[in-house]
Amino acid sequence: MARILTLTLNPALDLAIRIGSIRLGEVNRTESTRIDAAGKGINVARVLAGLGHDVTVSGLLGTDNETLFVRTFTELGLHDAFIRVPGETRINAKLSETGGRVTDLNGPGPMIPAHALDALTERLESLLPGLEAVVISGSLPPNVTPAKLASLVFVARARRVPVWLDTSGAALVAGLGARPSGVKPNEKELADWAGHPLDTSEARLQAALRLNSEGVEDVIVSAGAEGVIWAQRGDALMAESPRVSVVSTVGAGDTLLAGMLHGVLSGWPREQGLRFATALAAESVRHIGVGDPRTADFEQLQRQTIIRSLTSDARTGGSLG
């Protein structure tokens, strides 16, 4: 399997809370709680390691509450290359209500010393030889600039290592300027980049194709129940997700990205990779945590995932909705 590095600049301890419905200003009883070492890159690493890849995790990690992260990395067989920084890694609360609504309460993250950012660049350069892909995902700590994220993309691309980017806002704009190999925005993140609403599949497709034309070879657009668009060098596919009961959408996008990267690095046909990744993301929303391809009905979920060519639809005048 492939050697992959994930970079998480702003990891978190995710406190996942299941509750029937939230009554603001009152005492609420939870159905369950759990806390996990998380952050988007770490979630991606969980999936990729479970699929058999050799995964190294890096980024910026607070020393004061690193114990659960270190234990998790050991349990999952991940290589720990995080740069330690003073203070605590942030804690995020994820409140999942019956019916699938999720409320995120995300902390800002610690202040990062300048020397730690220099050390992270040096660490990245030392890890690049032999890598088949780098994933840079998640938000930025308060004093880390979007330009710094872009510089990390540049460093990897200068060594001709494929870089997949999953972030938002100014960080996404800056990162795209460094021309990553692939990017995975959701529909809101893509609309923020485009500067106007993307309320239809056609609008999302055109925005994805625009990114292709600007040098980003692979664009994966996730739109929840409305499916997934994969535009690659001007040729686009769409996956219609299987219908499942939603418990939590936290980690679904990370699962999708990991599943896509698994298919690409395994040399699968595009239809096979998109079907696998979309089904795996659908599996993930049925419970708290990332997707599990070993679940008993995963093959059925893949069969229920419909793939079609948007490029063919456009050529024949078909409507994308």
XYZ file of C-alpha atoms in Angstrom:
321
model
C 0.000 0.000 0.000
C 0.963 3.658 -0.301
C 3.020 5.873 1.991
C 0.916 8.937 2.869
C 1.390 11.981 5.103
C -1.498 13.937 6.609
C -0.922 17.439 7.984
C -3.317 18.816 10.603
C -2.353 22.317 11.688
C -5.212 22.688 14.161
C -6.109 19.270 15.622
C -8.741 18.868 18.307
C -10.118 16.646 20.974
C -13.656 16.068 19.699
C -16.302 15.701 22.398
C -19.198 13.977 20.607
C -22.556 14.319 22.384
C -25.726 12.440 21.346
C -28.959 14.000 22.511
C -32.623 13.708 21.574
C -33.086 17.452 21.126
C -31.385 20.462 22.667
C -33.394 22.693 25.009
C -31.438 25.916 25.253
C -31.166 27.439 28.711
C -32.233 24.207 30.426
C -30.606 21.096 31.855
C -30.246 18.473 29.100
C -29.638 14.733 29.521
C -27.371 13.173 26.928
C -27.796 9.753 25.367
C -24.061 9.208 25.047
C -20.745 11.050 25.074
C -17.286 10.185 23.795
C -14.028 12.024 23.249
C -11.639 11.292 20.391
C -8.319 12.558 19.149
C -9.392 14.273 15.949
C -8.887 17.029 13.440
C -9.554 16.551 9.748
C -6.129 15.185 8.844
C -6.207 12.733 11.727
C -9.662 11.543 10.657
C -8.345 10.997 7.124
C -5.398 9.090 8.571
C -7.744 6.829 10.570
C -9.503 5.725 7.406
C -6.356 5.309 5.320
C -4.600 3.280 8.009
C -7.668 1.059 8.291
C -7.437 0.473 4.544
C -3.869 -0.750 4.916
C -1.805 2.308 3.998
C 1.426 3.377 5.722
C 0.375 6.718 7.222
C 2.381 9.401 9.001
C 0.571 12.186 10.847
C 2.069 15.609 11.418
C 1.068 19.154 12.238
C 0.993 21.166 15.468
C 0.037 19.510 18.764
C -0.237 21.024 22.254
C 1.913 19.329 24.894
C -0.489 19.810 27.818
C -3.151 17.350 26.607
C -1.371 15.145 24.084
C -1.918 11.823 25.900
C -5.035 10.735 24.012
C -3.445 11.665 20.678
C -0.313 9.650 21.402
C -2.386 6.647 22.505
C -4.566 6.892 19.405
C -1.590 7.084 17.052
C -0.128 3.959 18.660
C -3.412 2.039 18.523
C -3.936 2.878 14.840
C -0.343 2.236 13.798
C 0.197 5.852 12.706
C 3.695 7.339 12.663
C 3.734 10.395 14.939
C 5.642 13.323 13.391
C 3.749 16.175 15.057
C 5.598 19.285 16.154
C 4.824 19.932 19.807
C 3.818 23.439 20.895
C 3.196 24.904 24.351
C -0.319 24.785 25.783
C -3.417 22.733 25.066
C -4.815 21.449 21.814
C -8.349 22.792 21.424
C -11.496 20.915 22.399
C -14.476 20.860 20.019
C -17.988 19.869 21.065
C -20.180 18.125 18.478
C -23.854 17.933 19.496
C -25.818 15.421 17.398
C -29.603 15.490 17.707
C -32.111 12.872 16.641
C -32.839 13.560 12.990
C -29.223 14.276 12.084
C -28.813 17.934 12.988
C -25.277 18.594 14.257
C -24.198 21.694 16.150
C -20.441 22.322 16.246
C -18.812 24.338 19.015
C -15.234 24.619 17.807
C -12.381 26.147 19.764
C -9.878 28.487 18.070
C -6.702 26.539 18.836
C -3.484 27.639 20.579
C -1.123 30.436 19.596
C 1.776 28.955 17.630
C 5.388 30.140 18.169
C 7.241 31.159 15.009
C 9.952 28.561 15.620
C 7.313 25.794 15.601
C 6.168 26.836 12.121
C 9.768 26.778 10.894
C 10.182 23.342 12.458
C 7.016 22.125 10.712
C 8.362 23.172 7.300
C 11.634 21.382 8.027
C 9.730 18.299 9.202
C 7.657 18.275 6.007
C 10.778 18.524 3.834
C 12.369 15.617 5.707
C 9.283 13.407 5.301
C 8.627 13.988 1.587
C 11.083 11.471 0.072
C 9.202 8.272 -0.740
C 5.730 9.685 -0.131
C 2.971 9.040 -2.645
C 0.611 11.728 -1.350
C 0.262 14.527 1.195
C -3.118 15.549 2.641
C -3.358 19.019 4.208
C -6.698 19.558 5.869
C -8.573 21.477 8.513
C -8.643 24.997 9.912
C -5.716 27.177 10.978
C -4.733 28.186 14.528
C -5.392 31.875 15.291
C -1.951 33.236 14.396
C -1.118 30.922 11.467
C -1.690 32.741 8.186
C -3.218 31.315 5.007
C 0.097 32.158 3.323
C 1.814 29.671 5.625
C -0.548 26.926 4.528
C 0.119 27.830 0.891
C 3.855 27.599 1.530
C 3.449 24.018 2.756
C 1.611 23.143 -0.462
C 4.460 24.738 -2.454
C 7.097 22.749 -0.557
C 5.445 19.414 -1.351
C 4.618 20.299 -4.949
C 8.238 21.383 -5.534
C 9.191 17.765 -4.804
C 6.474 16.579 -7.207
C 4.494 14.921 -4.429
C 0.707 15.076 -4.995
C -1.036 17.307 -2.454
C -4.728 17.057 -1.558
C -6.226 20.070 0.205
C -9.342 20.273 2.383
C -9.861 23.597 4.133
C -12.078 26.665 3.830
C -12.253 30.440 3.582
C -9.037 32.411 3.168
C -6.971 29.276 3.746
C -8.678 27.576 0.803
C -8.102 30.582 -1.465
C -4.420 30.774 -0.521
C -3.948 27.025 -0.797
C -5.521 26.933 -4.251
C -3.042 29.585 -5.323
C -0.284 27.057 -4.660
C -1.940 24.638 -7.121
C -2.538 21.474 -5.098
C -3.121 18.277 -7.072
C -6.584 17.834 -5.605
C -9.089 19.672 -3.435
C -12.236 18.557 -1.597
C -14.563 21.439 -0.726
C -18.162 20.964 0.333
C -20.782 22.996 -1.512
C -20.621 25.925 0.945
C -16.827 26.108 0.878
C -16.843 26.007 -2.914
C -19.502 28.744 -3.045
C -17.447 30.938 -0.710
C -14.484 30.521 -3.066
C -16.588 31.150 -6.172
C -18.152 34.273 -4.656
C -21.764 33.343 -5.362
C -24.299 30.663 -4.330
C -23.981 27.209 -5.879
C -27.498 25.923 -5.344
C -27.620 23.361 -8.152
C -25.486 20.485 -9.391
C -24.889 22.438 -12.604
C -23.530 25.430 -10.678
C -21.264 23.214 -8.576
C -20.057 21.432 -11.700
C -19.120 24.690 -13.418
C -17.193 25.864 -10.355
C -15.345 22.534 -10.191
C -14.481 22.699 -13.896
C -13.210 26.233 -13.385
C -10.778 24.910 -10.785
C -9.688 22.229 -13.252
C -8.981 24.939 -15.817
C -6.911 26.847 -13.244
C -4.597 23.892 -12.693
C -6.196 21.783 -9.950
C -6.419 18.349 -11.547
C -8.914 16.720 -9.165
C -11.859 18.518 -7.577
C -14.162 16.572 -5.261
C -17.315 18.481 -4.288
C -19.418 16.980 -1.507
C -23.011 18.121 -1.172
C -24.444 15.776 1.458
C -27.561 13.935 0.325
C -27.299 15.662 -3.080
C -24.253 13.590 -3.901
C -20.631 14.020 -4.891
C -19.069 15.556 -8.008
C -15.582 14.531 -9.122
C -14.114 16.753 -11.838
C -10.777 15.575 -13.191
C -9.055 17.550 -15.948
C -12.406 18.702 -17.317
C -14.147 15.314 -17.165
C -16.794 15.011 -14.451
C -18.618 12.186 -12.695
C -21.404 12.377 -10.147
C -22.307 9.917 -7.413
C -25.782 9.725 -5.911
C -25.412 8.611 -2.302
C -27.393 5.688 -0.913
C -30.163 6.678 1.463
C -29.241 6.041 5.080
C -30.392 7.160 8.516
C -28.203 10.051 9.639
C -26.800 10.054 13.163
C -23.805 12.353 12.713
C -22.184 13.978 9.685
C -18.945 14.709 11.567
C -16.086 13.036 9.710
C -18.079 12.224 6.576
C -16.082 14.604 4.403
C -12.810 13.251 5.785
C -14.003 9.713 5.077
C -14.902 10.723 1.523
C -11.467 12.232 0.893
C -9.681 9.205 2.334
C -11.798 6.830 0.261
C -11.125 8.817 -2.914
C -7.390 8.878 -2.261
C -7.426 5.139 -1.584
C -8.994 4.515 -4.981
C -6.579 6.840 -6.783
C -3.496 5.337 -5.170
C -4.800 1.813 -5.754
C -5.119 2.533 -9.483
C -8.846 1.863 -9.560
C -11.067 3.065 -12.417
C -12.637 6.396 -11.497
C -16.160 4.973 -11.263
C -15.001 2.307 -8.808
C -13.135 4.804 -6.634
C -16.003 7.281 -6.530
C -18.529 4.557 -5.715
C -16.343 3.202 -2.900
C -15.667 6.637 -1.366
C -19.293 7.794 -1.567
C -20.605 4.584 -0.017
C -17.981 4.792 2.729
C -18.995 8.374 3.536
C -22.651 7.286 3.637
C -21.702 4.498 6.041
C -19.980 7.016 8.302
C -23.044 9.210 8.892
C -24.945 6.287 10.427
C -22.815 6.527 13.578
C -20.275 8.745 15.304
C -16.817 8.373 13.792
C -15.330 7.710 10.360
C -16.566 5.162 7.822
C -15.912 1.432 8.165
C -15.688 -0.645 4.953
C -15.836 -3.859 7.009
C -19.432 -3.285 8.039
C -21.731 -6.142 7.012
C -23.781 -4.204 4.444
C -20.982 -2.188 2.827
C -21.239 -4.070 -0.461
C -24.946 -3.279 -0.521
C -24.209 0.418 0.077
C -21.850 0.375 -2.899
C -24.486 -1.264 -5.104
C -26.938 1.460 -4.082
C -24.489 4.228 -5.051
C -25.307 5.450 -8.569
C -22.533 6.858 -10.770
C -23.110 8.853 -13.925
C -21.051 11.036 -16.230
C -21.866 14.724 -16.058
C -19.700 15.387 -19.091
C -21.858 13.043 -21.153
C -25.005 14.696 -19.794
C -23.692 18.103 -20.811
C -22.822 16.894 -24.329
C -26.282 15.404 -24.847
C -28.077 18.371 -23.325
C -29.250 16.488 -20.227
C -30.208 18.412 -17.088
C -28.083 18.139 -13.953
C -30.704 19.553 -11.644
